[in-house]
Coordinates of C-alpha atoms in Angstrom, one line a residue:
Chain A
X1 CA -10.7 55.9 -49.5
X2 CA -7.2 54.5 -50.0
X3 CA -7.2 53.5 -46.3
X4 CA -10.6 51.9 -46.5
X5 CA -9.6 49.8 -49.5
X6 CA -6.4 48.6 -47.7
X7 CA -8.4 47.6 -44.7
X8 CA -11.0 45.8 -46.8
X9 CA -8.3 43.9 -48.6
X10 CA -6.7 42.7 -45.4
X11 CA -10.1 41.6 -44.1
X12 CA -10.8 39.6 -47.2
X13 CA -7.3 37.9 -47.1
X14 CA -7.9 37.0 -43.4
X15 CA -11.3 35.4 -44.2
X16 CA -9.8 33.4 -47.0
X17 CA -7.0 32.1 -44.8
X18 CA -9.4 31.1 -42.1
X19 CA -11.7 29.3 -44.6
X20 CA -8.9 27.4 -46.2
X21 CA -7.8 26.1 -42.8
X22 CA -11.3 24.8 -42.1
X23 CA -11.5 23.0 -45.4
X24 CA -8.1 21.3 -44.8
X25 CA -9.2 20.0 -41.4
X26 CA -12.3 18.2 -42.7
X27 CA -10.2 15.9 -45.0
X28 CA -8.4 14.2 -42.1
X29 CA -10.6 11.1 -41.6
X30 CA -9.4 7.9 -39.9
X31 CA -8.7 5.1 -42.2
X32 CA -6.6 1.9 -42.6
X33 CA -5.9 -0.7 -45.3
X34 CA -4.2 -4.0 -45.9
X35 CA -3.6 -6.3 -48.9
X36 CA -2.9 -9.9 -49.9
X37 CA -2.8 -12.1 -52.9
X38 CA -2.6 -15.8 -53.9
X39 CA -3.6 -18.5 -56.3
X40 CA -2.6 -22.0 -57.5
X41 CA -1.8 -23.8 -60.7
X42 CA -4.3 -25.7 -62.8
X43 CA -3.8 -29.4 -62.8
X44 CA -5.0 -30.7 -66.2
X45 CA -4.4 -33.9 -68.1
X46 CA -3.9 -37.5 -67.0
X47 CA -1.9 -40.5 -67.8
X48 CA -2.1 -44.1 -66.5
X49 CA -0.5 -47.4 -67.1
X50 CA -1.7 -51.0 -67.0
X51 CA 0.4 -53.5 -65.0
X52 CA -0.4 -57.2 -65.4
X53 CA 0.8 -60.3 -63.6
X54 CA 0.5 -63.0 -66.2
X55 CA 0.5 -66.8 -65.9
X56 CA -0.3 -69.5 -68.4
X57 CA -4.0 -69.1 -67.9
X58 CA -4.6 -65.9 -66.0
X59 CA -4.0 -62.2 -65.7
X60 CA -4.1 -60.0 -62.6
X61 CA -4.6 -56.4 -63.5
X62 CA -3.5 -53.2 -61.8
X63 CA -3.6 -49.6 -63.0
X64 CA -1.1 -47.1 -61.9
X65 CA -1.6 -43.3 -62.1
X66 CA 1.6 -42.0 -63.6
X67 CA 0.5 -38.4 -64.1
X68 CA 0.2 -35.4 -61.8
X69 CA -3.5 -35.2 -61.4
X70 CA -6.2 -37.3 -59.8
X71 CA -8.0 -39.8 -62.1
X72 CA -10.9 -42.2 -62.1
X73 CA -10.4 -45.6 -63.8
X74 CA -12.3 -48.3 -65.5
X75 CA -11.2 -51.5 -67.2
X76 CA -12.6 -53.9 -69.8
X77 CA -11.3 -57.5 -70.1
X78 CA -11.9 -59.3 -73.3
X79 CA -11.1 -63.1 -73.6
X80 CA -12.4 -66.4 -74.8
X81 CA -16.0 -67.3 -74.1
X82 CA -16.4 -68.7 -70.5
X83 CA -13.4 -66.7 -69.1
X84 CA -14.1 -65.8 -65.5
X85 CA -13.3 -62.4 -64.1
X86 CA -13.0 -61.9 -60.3
X87 CA -13.5 -58.3 -59.1
X88 CA -12.9 -57.8 -55.4
X89 CA -12.1 -55.0 -53.0
X90 CA -12.4 -51.6 -54.7
X91 CA -13.4 -53.0 -58.1
X92 CA -17.1 -53.2 -59.1
X93 CA -18.7 -54.3 -62.3
X94 CA -21.2 -52.4 -64.3
X95 CA -22.0 -53.6 -67.7
X96 CA -18.9 -54.6 -69.7
X97 CA -16.6 -52.5 -67.5
X98 CA -15.0 -52.9 -64.1
X99 CA -14.8 -49.5 -62.2
X100 CA -12.4 -48.6 -59.5
X101 CA -14.5 -47.0 -56.8
X102 CA -11.9 -44.7 -55.4
X103 CA -10.2 -41.6 -56.9
X104 CA -6.6 -42.6 -57.8
X105 CA -4.1 -40.0 -56.8
X106 CA -0.8 -39.4 -58.6
X107 CA 1.6 -42.2 -58.1
X108 CA -1.0 -44.6 -56.6
X109 CA -1.8 -48.1 -58.0
X110 CA -5.2 -49.7 -57.7
X111 CA -5.7 -52.1 -54.8
X112 CA -8.0 -55.1 -54.6
X113 CA -8.2 -57.9 -57.1
X114 CA -9.1 -57.7 -60.8
X115 CA -8.3 -61.2 -62.0
X116 CA -9.2 -62.9 -65.2
X117 CA -8.6 -66.6 -65.6
X118 CA -9.5 -69.6 -67.7
X119 CA -8.7 -72.2 -65.1
X120 CA -12.2 -73.1 -64.4
X121 CA -13.0 -74.2 -67.9
X122 CA -14.5 -77.7 -68.0
X123 CA -12.0 -80.5 -68.3
X124 CA -11.3 -81.3 -71.9
X125 CA -12.3 -77.9 -73.2
X126 CA -10.0 -77.1 -76.1
X127 CA -9.2 -73.4 -76.0
X128 CA -6.8 -73.7 -78.9
X129 CA -3.1 -73.4 -79.0
X130 CA -3.3 -69.7 -78.3
X131 CA -5.8 -67.4 -76.9
X132 CA -5.7 -63.9 -75.7
X133 CA -6.9 -62.0 -72.7
X134 CA -7.0 -58.4 -73.8
X135 CA -7.2 -55.7 -71.1
X136 CA -8.4 -52.2 -72.1
X137 CA -8.4 -49.5 -69.5
X138 CA -9.6 -45.9 -69.5
X139 CA -8.9 -43.1 -67.1
X140 CA -10.4 -39.6 -66.9
X141 CA -9.7 -36.5 -64.8
X142 CA -12.7 -36.3 -62.4
X143 CA -15.1 -33.3 -62.5
X144 CA -17.3 -32.5 -59.5
X145 CA -20.7 -31.2 -58.7
X146 CA -21.4 -28.5 -56.1
X147 CA -21.0 -31.1 -53.3
X148 CA -17.6 -32.3 -54.6
X149 CA -19.1 -35.6 -55.7
X150 CA -17.5 -37.0 -58.8
X151 CA -19.6 -36.6 -61.9
X152 CA -19.9 -39.3 -64.6
X153 CA -17.1 -38.6 -67.2
X154 CA -18.1 -37.8 -70.7
X155 CA -18.7 -40.9 -72.7
X156 CA -19.1 -43.2 -69.7
X157 CA -22.4 -44.6 -68.6
X158 CA -21.6 -45.0 -65.0
X159 CA -19.3 -43.9 -62.1
X160 CA -19.3 -45.3 -58.6
X161 CA -20.2 -42.8 -55.8
X162 CA -17.0 -40.9 -54.9
X163 CA -16.3 -37.6 -53.3
X164 CA -13.2 -35.4 -53.3
X165 CA -11.4 -35.4 -50.0
Chain B
X1 CA 24.0 76.1 -1.7
X2 CA 20.9 78.0 -0.7
X3 CA 17.9 76.0 0.6
X4 CA 14.8 77.0 -1.1
X5 CA 11.7 76.9 1.1
X6 CA 9.1 75.5 -1.4
X7 CA 5.6 75.4 -0.4
X8 CA 3.7 72.2 -1.7
X9 CA 0.4 73.0 -3.3
X10 CA -2.8 71.4 -2.1
X11 CA -3.2 69.5 -5.3
X12 CA 0.2 67.8 -5.1
X13 CA -0.5 66.8 -1.5
X14 CA -3.8 65.3 -2.5
X15 CA -2.3 63.2 -5.2
X16 CA 0.5 61.9 -2.9
X17 CA -2.1 60.9 -0.3
X18 CA -4.2 59.0 -2.9
X19 CA -1.1 57.1 -4.0
X20 CA -0.3 56.0 -0.5
X21 CA -3.9 54.9 0.0
X22 CA -3.8 52.8 -3.2
X23 CA -0.5 51.1 -2.4
X24 CA -1.7 50.2 1.1
X25 CA -5.0 48.7 -0.1
X26 CA -3.3 46.7 -2.8
X27 CA -1.0 45.1 -0.2
X28 CA -4.1 44.2 2.0
X29 CA -5.9 42.6 -1.0
X30 CA -2.8 40.6 -1.8
X31 CA -2.8 39.2 1.7
X32 CA -6.4 38.2 1.4
X33 CA -5.6 36.3 -1.9
X34 CA -3.1 34.1 0.0
X35 CA -5.9 32.6 2.0
X36 CA -7.5 31.0 -1.1
X37 CA -7.3 27.2 -1.3
X38 CA -5.6 25.6 -4.3
X39 CA -7.0 22.3 -5.2
X40 CA -5.1 19.1 -6.2
X41 CA -3.9 18.7 -9.8
X42 CA -6.1 16.3 -11.8
X43 CA -4.7 14.5 -14.9
X44 CA -6.9 13.6 -17.8
X45 CA -5.7 11.1 -20.4
X46 CA -7.3 11.6 -23.8
X47 CA -6.8 8.6 -26.1
X48 CA -7.7 8.6 -29.8
X49 CA -8.7 5.1 -31.0
X50 CA -7.0 3.9 -34.2
X51 CA -8.6 1.9 -36.9
X52 CA -7.3 -1.5 -38.0
X53 CA -8.4 -4.1 -40.6
X54 CA -6.8 -7.4 -41.7
X55 CA -7.7 -10.0 -44.3
X56 CA -8.4 -13.5 -43.0
X57 CA -8.5 -17.0 -44.4
X58 CA -10.6 -19.6 -42.6
X59 CA -10.7 -17.3 -39.6
X60 CA -7.0 -16.7 -39.3
X61 CA -5.2 -13.5 -40.2
X62 CA -3.5 -13.9 -43.6
X63 CA 0.3 -14.3 -43.0
X64 CA 2.9 -12.7 -45.2
X65 CA 0.3 -11.3 -47.5
X66 CA -0.4 -14.8 -49.0
X67 CA -4.0 -15.9 -49.8
X68 CA -5.1 -19.5 -50.5
X69 CA -1.9 -20.9 -48.9
X70 CA -3.9 -23.9 -47.7
X71 CA -5.1 -25.0 -51.1
X72 CA -1.8 -26.3 -52.1
X73 CA 0.2 -25.9 -55.4
X74 CA -2.4 -27.3 -57.8
X75 CA -6.2 -27.1 -58.1
X76 CA -8.6 -29.4 -59.9
X77 CA -11.2 -27.8 -62.2
X78 CA -14.8 -27.9 -60.9
X79 CA -13.7 -28.9 -57.4
X80 CA -14.9 -26.6 -54.6
X81 CA -12.2 -25.5 -52.2
X82 CA -13.8 -24.3 -48.9
X83 CA -11.2 -21.7 -48.1
X84 CA -13.2 -18.8 -46.7
X85 CA -11.7 -15.3 -47.2
X86 CA -12.9 -12.5 -44.9
X87 CA -12.0 -9.4 -42.9
X88 CA -11.5 -8.7 -39.2
X89 CA -11.3 -5.5 -37.1
X90 CA -7.9 -5.3 -35.4
X91 CA -8.3 -1.7 -34.2
X92 CA -10.0 0.0 -31.2
X93 CA -13.0 1.4 -32.9
X94 CA -15.9 0.3 -35.2
X95 CA -15.3 0.9 -38.9
X96 CA -16.9 0.5 -42.3
X97 CA -15.0 -1.8 -44.7
X98 CA -14.7 -2.4 -48.4
X99 CA -12.5 -4.9 -50.3
X100 CA -11.1 -4.3 -53.8
X101 CA -10.7 -7.7 -55.5
X102 CA -8.8 -8.4 -58.7
X103 CA -8.7 -11.9 -60.3
X104 CA -6.7 -12.9 -63.4
X105 CA -4.7 -15.7 -65.1
X106 CA -1.0 -16.1 -65.6
X107 CA 0.4 -18.6 -68.2
X108 CA 3.0 -21.3 -67.7
X109 CA 5.8 -18.7 -67.8
X110 CA 4.1 -16.5 -65.1
X111 CA 3.1 -13.9 -67.6
X112 CA -0.4 -12.3 -67.3
X113 CA -2.7 -13.6 -70.0
X114 CA -6.2 -12.7 -71.1
X115 CA -6.7 -16.0 -73.0
X116 CA -8.6 -17.3 -70.1
X117 CA -11.7 -15.5 -68.8
X118 CA -11.3 -14.2 -65.2
X119 CA -14.9 -15.2 -64.7
X120 CA -13.8 -18.8 -64.8
X121 CA -12.4 -18.1 -61.3
X122 CA -15.5 -18.5 -59.2
X123 CA -15.5 -16.8 -55.8
X124 CA -18.7 -17.4 -53.9
X125 CA -19.8 -14.2 -52.3
X126 CA -21.1 -14.4 -48.7
X127 CA -24.2 -12.4 -47.6
X128 CA -24.1 -8.9 -46.3
X129 CA -22.0 -7.2 -49.0
X130 CA -22.8 -4.7 -51.9
X131 CA -20.9 -5.6 -55.1
X132 CA -19.9 -2.9 -57.5
X133 CA -17.8 -3.0 -60.7
X134 CA -14.3 -1.8 -60.3
X135 CA -13.7 -0.3 -63.7
X136 CA -12.4 -3.5 -65.5
X137 CA -13.5 -7.1 -66.2
X138 CA -11.0 -8.2 -63.6
X139 CA -11.9 -5.9 -60.7
X140 CA -14.8 -5.8 -58.4
X141 CA -15.3 -3.8 -55.1
X142 CA -17.3 -5.2 -52.2
X143 CA -18.8 -3.0 -49.5
X144 CA -19.7 -4.5 -46.1
X145 CA -23.1 -3.2 -45.3
X146 CA -22.8 -3.4 -41.5
X147 CA -20.1 -1.9 -39.3
X148 CA -17.2 -4.1 -38.4
X149 CA -17.2 -3.7 -34.6
X150 CA -14.6 -4.4 -32.0
X151 CA -16.7 -7.0 -30.0
X152 CA -16.4 -10.7 -30.7
X153 CA -19.8 -10.8 -32.2
X154 CA -19.2 -8.4 -34.9
X155 CA -15.4 -8.1 -35.5
X156 CA -15.3 -10.7 -38.3
X157 CA -17.0 -10.9 -41.6
X158 CA -16.7 -13.5 -44.4
X159 CA -16.3 -12.2 -47.9
X160 CA -15.9 -15.3 -50.0
X161 CA -17.1 -18.7 -48.8
X162 CA -15.1 -20.8 -51.2
X163 CA -13.3 -20.8 -54.6
X164 CA -13.8 -23.0 -57.6
X165 CA -12.3 -23.1 -61.1
X166 CA -14.9 -23.7 -63.7
X167 CA -14.7 -27.1 -65.5
X168 CA -14.9 -25.1 -68.8
X169 CA -11.1 -24.9 -68.7
X170 CA -11.1 -28.5 -69.8
X171 CA -12.9 -27.7 -73.0
X172 CA -10.2 -26.1 -75.1
X173 CA -7.1 -27.5 -76.8
X174 CA -7.3 -31.2 -75.9
X175 CA -4.3 -33.1 -77.2
X176 CA -3.7 -36.9 -77.3
X177 CA -0.5 -38.9 -77.6
X178 CA -0.3 -42.6 -77.9
X179 CA 2.9 -44.6 -77.0
X180 CA 3.3 -48.4 -77.3
X181 CA 6.0 -50.5 -75.7
X182 CA 6.7 -54.2 -75.4
X183 CA 7.4 -55.6 -71.9
X184 CA 7.9 -59.2 -71.0
X185 CA 6.5 -60.3 -74.3
X186 CA 3.4 -58.1 -73.8
X187 CA 2.5 -55.0 -75.8
X188 CA 1.4 -52.0 -73.7
X189 CA -0.1 -48.9 -75.1
X190 CA -0.1 -45.7 -73.1
X191 CA -2.5 -42.9 -74.1
X192 CA -1.9 -39.5 -72.7
X193 CA -4.3 -36.5 -72.8
X194 CA -3.0 -33.0 -72.7
X195 CA -4.8 -29.7 -72.2
X196 CA -4.1 -26.2 -73.5
X197 CA -4.3 -24.5 -70.0
X198 CA -2.4 -27.1 -68.0
X199 CA 0.1 -25.1 -65.8
X200 CA -1.9 -21.9 -65.9
X201 CA -2.3 -20.2 -62.6
X202 CA -5.3 -18.4 -61.2
X203 CA -4.5 -15.2 -59.2
X204 CA -6.6 -13.3 -56.7
X205 CA -5.5 -10.0 -55.2
X206 CA -7.5 -8.4 -52.4
X207 CA -7.1 -5.0 -50.7
X208 CA -9.2 -4.3 -47.6
X209 CA -9.8 -0.6 -46.7
X210 CA -11.6 0.8 -43.6
X211 CA -13.0 4.2 -42.6
X212 CA -14.4 5.6 -39.4
X213 CA -18.1 5.3 -38.5
X214 CA -18.5 8.9 -37.4
X215 CA -19.6 11.1 -40.3
X216 CA -19.3 7.9 -42.3
X217 CA -20.7 9.2 -45.5
X218 CA -18.3 12.1 -45.5
X219 CA -15.4 9.9 -44.7
X220 CA -16.3 7.5 -47.5
X221 CA -16.6 10.4 -49.9
X222 CA -13.2 11.8 -48.8
X223 CA -11.2 8.6 -48.6
X224 CA -12.9 6.3 -51.1
X225 CA -14.4 8.8 -53.4
X226 CA -17.9 7.3 -53.4
X227 CA -21.3 8.6 -52.5
X228 CA -22.6 6.2 -49.9
X229 CA -26.0 6.2 -48.2
X230 CA -25.7 5.3 -44.5
X231 CA -28.8 4.6 -42.5
X232 CA -28.4 3.8 -38.8
X233 CA -25.5 1.4 -38.6
X234 CA -25.6 0.2 -42.2
X235 CA -24.6 1.2 -45.7
X236 CA -27.7 0.9 -47.8
X237 CA -26.4 2.1 -51.2
X238 CA -23.1 3.1 -52.9
X239 CA -22.9 5.2 -56.0

């Protein structure tokens, strides 16, 4: 009986060893992996400056993007009745405002002509000793639709058709 | 010394004769074996294919582990950047692939922040993937349903078609400063708008993993710890 128990024990140990080897082999599957990461900073906020070339009876208006983000720009010019405003190139009028129809990148200045003058007043018109031509400009950080077309900024009624590059 | 005349028994003699016969026949058989023809040696090379997977951006393998290198330093909110992120098979055998993606924000000092919702980072998922939650708001796991093969037709797969930061980041914390200065007799007023999250950075981390296609369900269970249903050449479900 003692010999039988010893033989049985050896047999059981041998079976356990064989089974454990089998289990170990099934865990060895082929695999591979790789990783990467990245991102970018948010560009928020905008700042622009008006630049004017002034003569006795006229102003030529430019707007410069002095910030670090793209902007869209519009200008209103207020002056004496009969003042004439010429908007050429990339400026287009809609209502009381003149809109620049291109996204202005950081450091860029508007191109084209936005020119207000009182030269063409009829001869003899008395404008008074002083009059003012007041220029008001607004800029906004553009937001885009799903096709990267610029959406009308909040509070504006209009925006020319523009698309992010 | 006295010579003893010993008579050998019949039995001894018989055994001696049998031994002689056996030795002689063994030698004869050995001579016959020398006639056998030995064939040439044939070499067989057994090669085990390895698996290989890489992340891609716009079709090119990502270099130095850097994603979105082509976007530039800054992004505009609500603008769609068509930088497509995907995977490609660089090994010698077909494989099943999954990608673990983490997206999160870091503040102006580079410290991770939960002030901004990771869901504001919009990654447009391409077709052909199963999306599963990864255990946190930041993490998702994507399983490519089909096999990534080694042929040109099936070795690449797009995961995200583009990336866009929601315009909602503009809604919080708007500040305004007004400066006036006089230049050439004219007064100029400069108004500057500032935003709470200016300078925050969006981050995306991706880890692509691949397993063999043979005994695929078992391989996925062992390597990835998931119960996947594989039908034909496709993963149909992941639990």
